[in-house]
């Protein structure tokens, strides 16, 4: 294992090492020298800011970038104050892209005023060739552009930029490489996301993720366990195992292993209190996994199980590879094994060809499953995906109408399912001071719901028993027991 704090011993005048991650530590050391020079010239450290626009995997990648920047010696700052701003982008829906262009436009005048300023762009959007073309043409003030497959090379790209005046663009089409043991900076001291796999092989017909994140690759289980052990030693008690389809974990390993087997290994880690994971694809959710969830003391009582649509016809066109009945049977099986589990989902409205009857099927699933909450999305056409060229794209007004009806149904049911726990006492992990009231803290229950209750910052990171006095739709007001 590489020692992060040995950076000063690296001879930056020698040739860079070939192997990873040693090569990246060499470039971090080089950048650190530049940072020291900056400090001498300007009487202060350069400041950086990493913003992420996407999912939890994107957020985790941002933590890795922050960790590398910290090793280089950068201080953290807000977007307005930063000398180096990095946008970690998402492209799952068109509006994610629009937001990035909007924010980028706002940075141009800021960059003119601040001669030190650098702008970096990375993440899923950068894996689309049209995006990079547009940036090269219309956003020439961007300094560094890289993609999802070579994010581990961040230090090297920064060093290259600091040594030349040209925009550094490095995008890989795909990779089979997983670089372990790079630094990272956690947002919370007591909980952390952990990648267990990268990429996706499912090719749901609407989804761009397999094109921008590449083929499915699982991390070595020993590296995962070692990382969690290290985190636990560092104060983490809750982990979120991350992958686009965690239920197919392990298939590509030299010695294949199932996700359920991995969970059993992680369960053994002493000092670890809670295990979460996302996302589960219904087609790969095994009986073995249900059994492990039922037996486990640490796996949280929450399962995010995206249904996308309730219509078998649409599910087929989406290439989801399950039917409405199979999904409902799966839900029943899970509920039987883990009765108090909270279920959440993702739903897309307005997929090409979706009829009123198809949509009614979705409402039917929502009513039958009674989700604790659901993320509802308007279908967004992604160039290059099979659904983008399907006939029968649905008019905007029809989609809007269905979306509103679905949201109303989802919210009404969520409020009812949330109210079921009113009056009970449950264990909460205190995450932060309540956003709306400095006298209160916010804790997360095993079922992923939030509870606000009177308390101070000394409780942050601790597990406390809280009475859920009052349900307010999708959260509680409670009192510590
Ligand atoms: N791998 C996860 C989800 C990744 S994307 C899974 O399979 O469940 C998160 C969610 O975004 C998806 O579940 C889906 O509901 C939504 N989504 C993906 N592509 C979309 C698109 N083109 N338009 C609208 N929503 C989309
Ligand atoms: Fe996209 Fe489907 Fe893969 Fe999820 S499983 S990332 S929705 S292709
Ligand atoms: Fe977006 Fe990429 Fe995640 S497209 S949803 S950031 S995998």
Short mmCIF file of N, CA and C in Angstrom, two decimals, residues 284-441:
data_model
loop_
_atom_site.label_atom_id
_atom_site.label_comp_id
_atom_site.label_asym_id
_atom_site.label_seq_id
_atom_site.Cartn_x
_atom_site.Cartn_y
_atom_site.Cartn_z
N UNK A 284 -31.53 -9.15 -11.66
CA UNK A 284 -30.40 -9.88 -11.06
C UNK A 284 -30.50 -10.04 -9.55
N UNK A 285 -31.64 -9.72 -8.98
CA UNK A 285 -31.74 -9.81 -7.51
C UNK A 285 -32.04 -11.25 -7.12
N UNK A 286 -31.07 -11.89 -6.50
CA UNK A 286 -31.16 -13.34 -6.26
C UNK A 286 -31.82 -13.69 -4.93
N UNK A 287 -32.26 -14.94 -4.83
CA UNK A 287 -32.79 -15.44 -3.56
C UNK A 287 -31.71 -15.41 -2.49
N UNK A 288 -30.48 -15.69 -2.94
CA UNK A 288 -29.35 -15.67 -2.01
C UNK A 288 -29.21 -14.29 -1.37
N UNK A 289 -29.40 -13.23 -2.18
CA UNK A 289 -29.28 -11.88 -1.64
C UNK A 289 -30.40 -11.60 -0.64
N UNK A 290 -31.60 -12.03 -0.97
CA UNK A 290 -32.73 -11.81 -0.05
C UNK A 290 -32.44 -12.51 1.29
N UNK A 291 -31.89 -13.71 1.20
CA UNK A 291 -31.55 -14.46 2.41
C UNK A 291 -30.51 -13.70 3.25
N UNK A 292 -29.48 -13.19 2.58
CA UNK A 292 -28.43 -12.45 3.30
C UNK A 292 -29.04 -11.20 3.96
N UNK A 293 -29.93 -10.54 3.24
CA UNK A 293 -30.55 -9.33 3.81
C UNK A 293 -31.39 -9.68 5.03
N UNK A 294 -32.09 -10.79 4.96
CA UNK A 294 -32.94 -11.20 6.08
C UNK A 294 -32.10 -11.57 7.31
N UNK A 295 -30.95 -12.21 7.06
CA UNK A 295 -30.09 -12.66 8.17
C UNK A 295 -29.25 -11.54 8.78
N UNK A 296 -28.97 -10.52 7.98
CA UNK A 296 -27.95 -9.55 8.37
C UNK A 296 -28.38 -8.64 9.52
N UNK A 297 -27.39 -8.31 10.34
CA UNK A 297 -27.62 -7.36 11.43
C UNK A 297 -27.24 -5.95 10.96
N UNK A 298 -26.51 -5.87 9.86
CA UNK A 298 -25.93 -4.58 9.47
C UNK A 298 -26.55 -3.98 8.22
N UNK A 299 -27.08 -4.84 7.34
CA UNK A 299 -27.66 -4.30 6.10
C UNK A 299 -28.93 -3.52 6.44
N UNK A 300 -28.99 -2.29 5.95
CA UNK A 300 -30.12 -1.41 6.30
C UNK A 300 -31.42 -1.91 5.70
N UNK A 301 -32.51 -1.51 6.38
CA UNK A 301 -33.84 -1.96 5.96
C UNK A 301 -34.35 -1.07 4.84
N UNK A 302 -33.60 -1.04 3.78
CA UNK A 302 -33.97 -0.20 2.65
C UNK A 302 -33.46 -0.82 1.36
N UNK A 303 -34.33 -0.88 0.38
CA UNK A 303 -33.91 -1.39 -0.93
C UNK A 303 -34.42 -0.46 -2.01
N UNK A 304 -33.47 0.05 -2.80
CA UNK A 304 -33.85 0.87 -3.95
C UNK A 304 -33.94 -0.06 -5.15
N UNK A 305 -35.13 -0.21 -5.67
CA UNK A 305 -35.37 -1.21 -6.72
C UNK A 305 -36.09 -0.55 -7.90
N UNK A 306 -35.32 0.07 -8.79
CA UNK A 306 -35.94 0.82 -9.89
C UNK A 306 -36.84 -0.05 -10.76
N UNK A 307 -38.08 0.40 -10.94
CA UNK A 307 -39.02 -0.37 -11.76
C UNK A 307 -39.06 0.21 -13.18
N UNK A 308 -38.88 1.51 -13.29
CA UNK A 308 -38.88 2.28 -14.55
C UNK A 308 -40.26 2.38 -15.19
N UNK A 309 -40.99 1.26 -15.31
CA UNK A 309 -42.35 1.31 -15.84
C UNK A 309 -43.10 0.11 -15.29
N UNK A 310 -44.44 0.23 -15.24
CA UNK A 310 -45.23 -0.90 -14.77
C UNK A 310 -45.79 -1.73 -15.91
N UNK A 311 -45.55 -1.29 -17.12
CA UNK A 311 -46.11 -1.99 -18.27
C UNK A 311 -45.09 -2.96 -18.85
N UNK A 312 -45.48 -4.23 -18.95
CA UNK A 312 -44.56 -5.23 -19.50
C UNK A 312 -44.16 -4.89 -20.93
N UNK A 313 -45.12 -4.33 -21.65
CA UNK A 313 -44.85 -3.92 -23.02
C UNK A 313 -43.71 -2.87 -23.07
N UNK A 314 -43.83 -1.86 -22.23
CA UNK A 314 -42.79 -0.82 -22.19
C UNK A 314 -41.49 -1.39 -21.62
N UNK A 315 -41.59 -2.22 -20.60
CA UNK A 315 -40.37 -2.81 -20.01
C UNK A 315 -39.59 -3.59 -21.06
N UNK A 316 -40.32 -4.26 -21.96
CA UNK A 316 -39.65 -5.01 -23.03
C UNK A 316 -38.92 -4.04 -23.94
N UNK A 317 -39.62 -2.96 -24.32
CA UNK A 317 -38.98 -1.97 -25.20
C UNK A 317 -37.80 -1.28 -24.52
N UNK A 318 -37.88 -1.21 -23.18
CA UNK A 318 -36.78 -0.60 -22.43
C UNK A 318 -35.60 -1.55 -22.26
N UNK A 319 -35.80 -2.82 -22.66
CA UNK A 319 -34.78 -3.85 -22.47
C UNK A 319 -34.44 -4.07 -20.99
N UNK A 320 -35.49 -4.05 -20.15
CA UNK A 320 -35.24 -4.23 -18.72
C UNK A 320 -35.18 -5.71 -18.33
N UNK A 321 -35.73 -6.56 -19.16
CA UNK A 321 -35.65 -8.01 -18.98
C UNK A 321 -36.36 -8.54 -17.73
N UNK A 322 -37.47 -7.89 -17.35
CA UNK A 322 -38.42 -8.48 -16.41
C UNK A 322 -39.81 -7.99 -16.79
N UNK A 323 -40.84 -8.70 -16.32
CA UNK A 323 -42.21 -8.28 -16.59
C UNK A 323 -42.77 -7.63 -15.34
N UNK A 324 -43.95 -7.03 -15.51
CA UNK A 324 -44.64 -6.43 -14.36
C UNK A 324 -44.85 -7.49 -13.28
N UNK A 325 -45.29 -8.67 -13.69
CA UNK A 325 -45.59 -9.72 -12.71
C UNK A 325 -44.32 -10.18 -11.99
N UNK A 326 -43.24 -10.34 -12.76
CA UNK A 326 -41.99 -10.77 -12.13
C UNK A 326 -41.53 -9.74 -11.10
N UNK A 327 -41.69 -8.48 -11.42
CA UNK A 327 -41.30 -7.43 -10.48
C UNK A 327 -42.15 -7.50 -9.21
N UNK A 328 -43.46 -7.62 -9.40
CA UNK A 328 -44.35 -7.65 -8.23
C UNK A 328 -44.08 -8.90 -7.38
N UNK A 329 -43.80 -10.02 -8.04
CA UNK A 329 -43.47 -11.24 -7.28
C UNK A 329 -42.20 -11.06 -6.46
N UNK A 330 -41.24 -10.40 -7.08
CA UNK A 330 -39.97 -10.15 -6.40
C UNK A 330 -40.21 -9.30 -5.14
N UNK A 331 -41.02 -8.25 -5.30
CA UNK A 331 -41.33 -7.37 -4.17
C UNK A 331 -41.98 -8.18 -3.04
N UNK A 332 -42.88 -9.07 -3.44
CA UNK A 332 -43.59 -9.86 -2.43
C UNK A 332 -42.61 -10.77 -1.67
N UNK A 333 -41.71 -11.37 -2.44
CA UNK A 333 -40.71 -12.26 -1.85
C UNK A 333 -39.82 -11.49 -0.85
N UNK A 334 -39.42 -10.30 -1.24
CA UNK A 334 -38.55 -9.49 -0.36
C UNK A 334 -39.30 -9.11 0.90
N UNK A 335 -40.56 -8.68 0.73
CA UNK A 335 -41.35 -8.25 1.88
C UNK A 335 -41.59 -9.40 2.85
N UNK A 336 -41.74 -10.61 2.28
CA UNK A 336 -41.97 -11.78 3.15
C UNK A 336 -40.71 -12.04 3.99
N UNK A 337 -39.55 -11.91 3.36
CA UNK A 337 -38.30 -12.20 4.06
C UNK A 337 -37.88 -11.08 5.01
N UNK A 338 -38.13 -9.84 4.61
CA UNK A 338 -37.74 -8.68 5.43
C UNK A 338 -38.97 -7.77 5.57
N UNK A 339 -39.87 -8.09 6.50
CA UNK A 339 -41.17 -7.43 6.54
C UNK A 339 -41.11 -5.91 6.70
N UNK A 340 -40.14 -5.40 7.47
CA UNK A 340 -40.14 -3.96 7.71
C UNK A 340 -39.26 -3.19 6.73
N UNK A 341 -38.99 -3.79 5.56
CA UNK A 341 -38.09 -3.11 4.63
C UNK A 341 -38.79 -1.93 3.94
N UNK A 342 -38.02 -0.89 3.71
CA UNK A 342 -38.54 0.26 2.99
C UNK A 342 -38.12 0.13 1.53
N UNK A 343 -39.08 0.31 0.62
CA UNK A 343 -38.76 0.16 -0.81
C UNK A 343 -38.88 1.50 -1.52
N UNK A 344 -37.89 1.81 -2.33
CA UNK A 344 -37.94 3.02 -3.14
C UNK A 344 -37.63 2.65 -4.58
N UNK A 345 -37.92 3.57 -5.49
CA UNK A 345 -37.79 3.21 -6.91
C UNK A 345 -37.50 4.40 -7.80
N UNK A 346 -37.19 4.11 -9.06
CA UNK A 346 -37.09 5.14 -10.11
C UNK A 346 -38.15 4.81 -11.17
N UNK A 347 -38.81 5.85 -11.66
CA UNK A 347 -39.82 5.65 -12.70
C UNK A 347 -39.60 6.66 -13.82
N UNK A 348 -39.68 6.18 -15.05
CA UNK A 348 -39.59 7.09 -16.21
C UNK A 348 -40.98 7.23 -16.83
N UNK A 349 -41.39 8.46 -17.05
CA UNK A 349 -42.68 8.71 -17.69
C UNK A 349 -42.44 9.21 -19.11
N UNK A 350 -43.24 8.68 -20.06
CA UNK A 350 -43.17 9.19 -21.42
C UNK A 350 -42.15 8.50 -22.30
N UNK A 351 -41.83 7.26 -21.96
CA UNK A 351 -40.94 6.48 -22.85
C UNK A 351 -41.66 6.34 -24.20
N UNK A 352 -40.91 6.33 -25.33
CA UNK A 352 -41.56 6.24 -26.65
C UNK A 352 -42.58 5.10 -26.70
N UNK A 353 -43.76 5.41 -27.21
CA UNK A 353 -44.80 4.40 -27.37
C UNK A 353 -45.65 4.19 -26.14
N UNK A 354 -45.37 4.90 -25.05
CA UNK A 354 -46.15 4.69 -23.81
C UNK A 354 -47.59 5.17 -24.02
N UNK A 355 -48.54 4.26 -23.91
CA UNK A 355 -49.96 4.63 -24.06
C UNK A 355 -50.53 4.95 -22.68
N UNK A 356 -51.75 5.46 -22.68
CA UNK A 356 -52.44 5.73 -21.42
C UNK A 356 -52.56 4.43 -20.62
N UNK A 357 -52.82 3.32 -21.33
CA UNK A 357 -52.94 2.02 -20.64
C UNK A 357 -51.61 1.63 -20.00
N UNK A 358 -50.54 1.83 -20.74
CA UNK A 358 -49.21 1.52 -20.19
C UNK A 358 -48.98 2.33 -18.91
N UNK A 359 -49.32 3.60 -19.00
CA UNK A 359 -49.12 4.48 -17.84
C UNK A 359 -49.96 4.03 -16.65
N UNK A 360 -51.20 3.60 -16.93
CA UNK A 360 -52.06 3.09 -15.85
C UNK A 360 -51.40 1.89 -15.16
N UNK A 361 -50.69 1.09 -15.94
CA UNK A 361 -49.98 -0.07 -15.36
C UNK A 361 -48.92 0.42 -14.37
N UNK A 362 -48.27 1.50 -14.71
CA UNK A 362 -47.26 2.06 -13.81
C UNK A 362 -47.93 2.52 -12.51
N UNK A 363 -49.07 3.22 -12.66
CA UNK A 363 -49.80 3.65 -11.46
C UNK A 363 -50.22 2.44 -10.63
N UNK A 364 -50.58 1.38 -11.33
CA UNK A 364 -51.01 0.17 -10.63
C UNK A 364 -49.86 -0.41 -9.79
N UNK A 365 -48.68 -0.44 -10.36
CA UNK A 365 -47.51 -0.95 -9.61
C UNK A 365 -47.26 -0.05 -8.39
N UNK A 366 -47.34 1.26 -8.60
CA UNK A 366 -47.11 2.19 -7.49
C UNK A 366 -48.11 1.92 -6.36
N UNK A 367 -49.36 1.69 -6.73
CA UNK A 367 -50.39 1.44 -5.70
C UNK A 367 -50.17 0.09 -5.04
N UNK A 368 -49.73 -0.90 -5.80
CA UNK A 368 -49.55 -2.24 -5.21
C UNK A 368 -48.31 -2.28 -4.32
N UNK A 369 -47.22 -1.71 -4.77
CA UNK A 369 -45.97 -1.81 -4.00
C UNK A 369 -45.99 -0.84 -2.80
N UNK A 370 -46.62 0.29 -2.99
CA UNK A 370 -46.66 1.33 -1.96
C UNK A 370 -45.22 1.72 -1.53
N UNK A 371 -44.53 2.34 -2.45
CA UNK A 371 -43.15 2.76 -2.21
C UNK A 371 -43.05 3.80 -1.10
N UNK A 372 -41.96 3.74 -0.37
CA UNK A 372 -41.68 4.76 0.64
C UNK A 372 -41.29 6.07 -0.01
N UNK A 373 -40.68 5.98 -1.18
CA UNK A 373 -40.50 7.17 -2.01
C UNK A 373 -40.09 6.72 -3.40
N UNK A 374 -40.24 7.62 -4.36
CA UNK A 374 -39.90 7.28 -5.74
C UNK A 374 -39.33 8.50 -6.44
N UNK A 375 -38.27 8.28 -7.20
CA UNK A 375 -37.75 9.35 -8.06
C UNK A 375 -38.46 9.20 -9.40
N UNK A 376 -39.15 10.27 -9.80
CA UNK A 376 -39.89 10.20 -11.06
C UNK A 376 -39.18 11.08 -12.09
N UNK A 377 -38.99 10.55 -13.29
CA UNK A 377 -38.25 11.29 -14.31
C UNK A 377 -39.07 11.37 -15.60
N UNK A 378 -38.96 12.50 -16.26
CA UNK A 378 -39.53 12.62 -17.60
C UNK A 378 -38.51 12.04 -18.56
N UNK A 379 -38.97 11.18 -19.45
CA UNK A 379 -38.07 10.55 -20.41
C UNK A 379 -37.27 11.62 -21.16
N UNK A 380 -35.97 11.42 -21.24
CA UNK A 380 -35.11 12.36 -21.95
C UNK A 380 -34.38 11.59 -23.05
N UNK A 381 -34.48 12.11 -24.25
CA UNK A 381 -33.91 11.43 -25.42
C UNK A 381 -32.39 11.56 -25.39
N UNK A 382 -31.67 10.46 -25.38
CA UNK A 382 -30.20 10.51 -25.37
C UNK A 382 -29.66 9.99 -26.70
N UNK A 383 -29.01 10.88 -27.44
CA UNK A 383 -28.47 10.52 -28.75
C UNK A 383 -27.57 9.29 -28.64
N UNK A 384 -27.78 8.36 -29.57
CA UNK A 384 -26.94 7.16 -29.57
C UNK A 384 -27.59 5.97 -28.89
N UNK A 385 -28.64 6.22 -28.12
CA UNK A 385 -29.33 5.09 -27.47
C UNK A 385 -30.44 4.59 -28.41
N UNK A 386 -30.79 3.30 -28.32
CA UNK A 386 -31.83 2.77 -29.22
C UNK A 386 -33.18 3.51 -29.09
N UNK A 387 -33.54 3.94 -27.89
CA UNK A 387 -34.85 4.58 -27.71
C UNK A 387 -34.94 5.92 -28.43
N UNK A 388 -33.79 6.56 -28.66
CA UNK A 388 -33.81 7.89 -29.28
C UNK A 388 -34.37 7.84 -30.69
N UNK A 389 -34.25 6.68 -31.35
CA UNK A 389 -34.75 6.60 -32.72
C UNK A 389 -36.04 5.76 -32.81
N UNK A 390 -36.63 5.48 -31.65
CA UNK A 390 -37.89 4.73 -31.67
C UNK A 390 -39.01 5.66 -32.14
N UNK A 391 -40.00 5.05 -32.82
CA UNK A 391 -41.14 5.85 -33.25
C UNK A 391 -41.99 6.17 -32.04
N UNK A 392 -42.95 7.11 -32.26
CA UNK A 392 -43.92 7.37 -31.21
C UNK A 392 -43.34 8.07 -30.01
N UNK A 393 -42.48 9.06 -30.21
CA UNK A 393 -42.03 9.86 -29.07
C UNK A 393 -43.28 10.59 -28.55
N UNK A 394 -43.43 10.68 -27.26
CA UNK A 394 -44.68 11.19 -26.67
C UNK A 394 -44.65 12.72 -26.56
N UNK A 395 -45.76 13.37 -26.96
CA UNK A 395 -45.80 14.84 -26.88
C UNK A 395 -45.63 15.34 -25.44
N UNK A 396 -45.04 16.52 -25.34
CA UNK A 396 -44.69 17.08 -24.04
C UNK A 396 -45.88 17.23 -23.09
N UNK A 397 -47.02 17.73 -23.64
CA UNK A 397 -48.18 17.98 -22.76
C UNK A 397 -48.72 16.68 -22.18
N UNK A 398 -48.69 15.61 -22.96
CA UNK A 398 -49.17 14.30 -22.47
C UNK A 398 -48.25 13.82 -21.35
N UNK A 399 -46.96 13.95 -21.57
CA UNK A 399 -45.99 13.52 -20.55
C UNK A 399 -46.19 14.31 -19.26
N UNK A 400 -46.33 15.62 -19.41
CA UNK A 400 -46.47 16.49 -18.25
C UNK A 400 -47.68 16.08 -17.41
N UNK A 401 -48.77 15.82 -18.10
CA UNK A 401 -50.00 15.42 -17.42
C UNK A 401 -49.78 14.10 -16.66
N UNK A 402 -49.15 13.13 -17.31
CA UNK A 402 -48.90 11.84 -16.63
C UNK A 402 -47.93 12.02 -15.46
N UNK A 403 -46.93 12.82 -15.69
CA UNK A 403 -45.92 13.04 -14.66
C UNK A 403 -46.58 13.61 -13.40
N UNK A 404 -47.45 14.61 -13.58
CA UNK A 404 -48.12 15.23 -12.43
C UNK A 404 -49.01 14.23 -11.70
N UNK A 405 -49.72 13.41 -12.48
CA UNK A 405 -50.59 12.40 -11.83
C UNK A 405 -49.76 11.39 -11.05
N UNK A 406 -48.65 10.98 -11.65
CA UNK A 406 -47.80 10.00 -10.98
C UNK A 406 -47.22 10.58 -9.69
N UNK A 407 -46.75 11.80 -9.77
CA UNK A 407 -46.12 12.42 -8.61
C UNK A 407 -47.10 12.52 -7.45
N UNK A 408 -48.34 12.91 -7.77
CA UNK A 408 -49.37 13.04 -6.74
C UNK A 408 -49.60 11.70 -6.03
N UNK A 409 -49.70 10.66 -6.85
CA UNK A 409 -49.94 9.31 -6.33
C UNK A 409 -48.77 8.88 -5.43
N UNK A 410 -47.57 9.06 -5.95
CA UNK A 410 -46.36 8.66 -5.24
C UNK A 410 -46.27 9.39 -3.89
N UNK A 411 -46.54 10.69 -3.91
CA UNK A 411 -46.41 11.48 -2.68
C UNK A 411 -47.48 11.10 -1.65
N UNK A 412 -48.70 10.87 -2.12
CA UNK A 412 -49.77 10.51 -1.19
C UNK A 412 -49.44 9.19 -0.51
N UNK A 413 -48.97 8.22 -1.29
CA UNK A 413 -48.65 6.90 -0.73
C UNK A 413 -47.45 7.00 0.22
N UNK A 414 -46.43 7.78 -0.20
CA UNK A 414 -45.23 7.91 0.64
C UNK A 414 -45.60 8.51 2.00
N UNK A 415 -46.49 9.48 2.01
CA UNK A 415 -46.90 10.10 3.27
C UNK A 415 -47.57 9.06 4.17
N UNK A 416 -48.37 8.19 3.55
CA UNK A 416 -49.05 7.14 4.35
C UNK A 416 -48.06 6.10 4.88
N UNK A 417 -47.14 5.67 4.02
CA UNK A 417 -46.19 4.63 4.48
C UNK A 417 -45.26 5.20 5.55
N UNK A 418 -44.93 6.47 5.41
CA UNK A 418 -44.06 7.12 6.40
C UNK A 418 -44.77 7.18 7.75
N UNK A 419 -46.05 7.49 7.74
CA UNK A 419 -46.83 7.66 8.97
C UNK A 419 -46.93 6.37 9.79
N UNK A 420 -46.73 5.23 9.13
CA UNK A 420 -46.84 3.93 9.81
C UNK A 420 -45.91 3.85 11.03
N UNK A 421 -44.74 4.51 10.92
CA UNK A 421 -43.75 4.41 12.00
C UNK A 421 -43.95 5.44 13.10
N UNK A 422 -44.92 6.31 12.92
CA UNK A 422 -45.14 7.37 13.92
C UNK A 422 -45.34 6.77 15.32
N UNK A 423 -44.67 7.34 16.30
CA UNK A 423 -44.83 6.85 17.67
C UNK A 423 -43.82 5.78 18.06
N UNK A 424 -43.12 5.20 17.08
CA UNK A 424 -42.13 4.17 17.43
C UNK A 424 -40.78 4.81 17.77
N UNK A 425 -39.92 4.01 18.41
CA UNK A 425 -38.57 4.49 18.70
C UNK A 425 -37.60 3.75 17.77
N UNK A 426 -36.78 4.50 17.06
CA UNK A 426 -35.85 3.87 16.13
C UNK A 426 -34.45 4.47 16.26
N UNK A 427 -33.48 3.67 15.85
CA UNK A 427 -32.09 4.15 15.92
C UNK A 427 -31.79 5.06 14.73
N UNK A 428 -31.18 6.22 15.02
CA UNK A 428 -30.82 7.14 13.95
C UNK A 428 -29.32 7.44 14.02
N UNK A 429 -28.71 7.56 12.85
CA UNK A 429 -27.32 8.04 12.80
C UNK A 429 -27.39 9.55 12.54
N UNK A 430 -26.88 10.32 13.48
CA UNK A 430 -26.97 11.78 13.36
C UNK A 430 -25.97 12.25 12.29
N UNK A 431 -26.49 12.97 11.29
CA UNK A 431 -25.64 13.36 10.15
C UNK A 431 -25.20 14.81 10.19
N UNK A 432 -26.09 15.70 10.61
CA UNK A 432 -25.72 17.12 10.62
C UNK A 432 -26.68 17.94 11.46
N UNK A 433 -26.32 19.22 11.60
CA UNK A 433 -27.24 20.17 12.23
C UNK A 433 -28.37 20.39 11.23
N UNK A 434 -29.58 20.43 11.73
CA UNK A 434 -30.76 20.59 10.88
C UNK A 434 -30.65 21.89 10.07
N UNK A 435 -30.94 21.81 8.76
CA UNK A 435 -30.81 22.98 7.88
C UNK A 435 -31.70 24.14 8.31
N UNK A 436 -32.84 23.83 8.91
CA UNK A 436 -33.83 24.88 9.19
C UNK A 436 -33.82 25.36 10.63
N UNK A 437 -33.12 24.64 11.51
CA UNK A 437 -33.17 25.02 12.91
C UNK A 437 -31.85 24.63 13.59
N UNK A 438 -31.03 25.62 13.96
CA UNK A 438 -29.71 25.32 14.53
C UNK A 438 -29.76 24.61 15.88
N UNK A 439 -30.94 24.58 16.50
CA UNK A 439 -31.09 23.88 17.79
C UNK A 439 -31.33 22.39 17.58
N UNK A 440 -31.52 22.00 16.32
CA UNK A 440 -31.88 20.61 16.06
C UNK A 440 -30.83 19.91 15.19
N UNK A 441 -30.83 18.58 15.27
CA UNK A 441 -29.96 17.79 14.40
C UNK A 441 -30.83 16.90 13.50
#
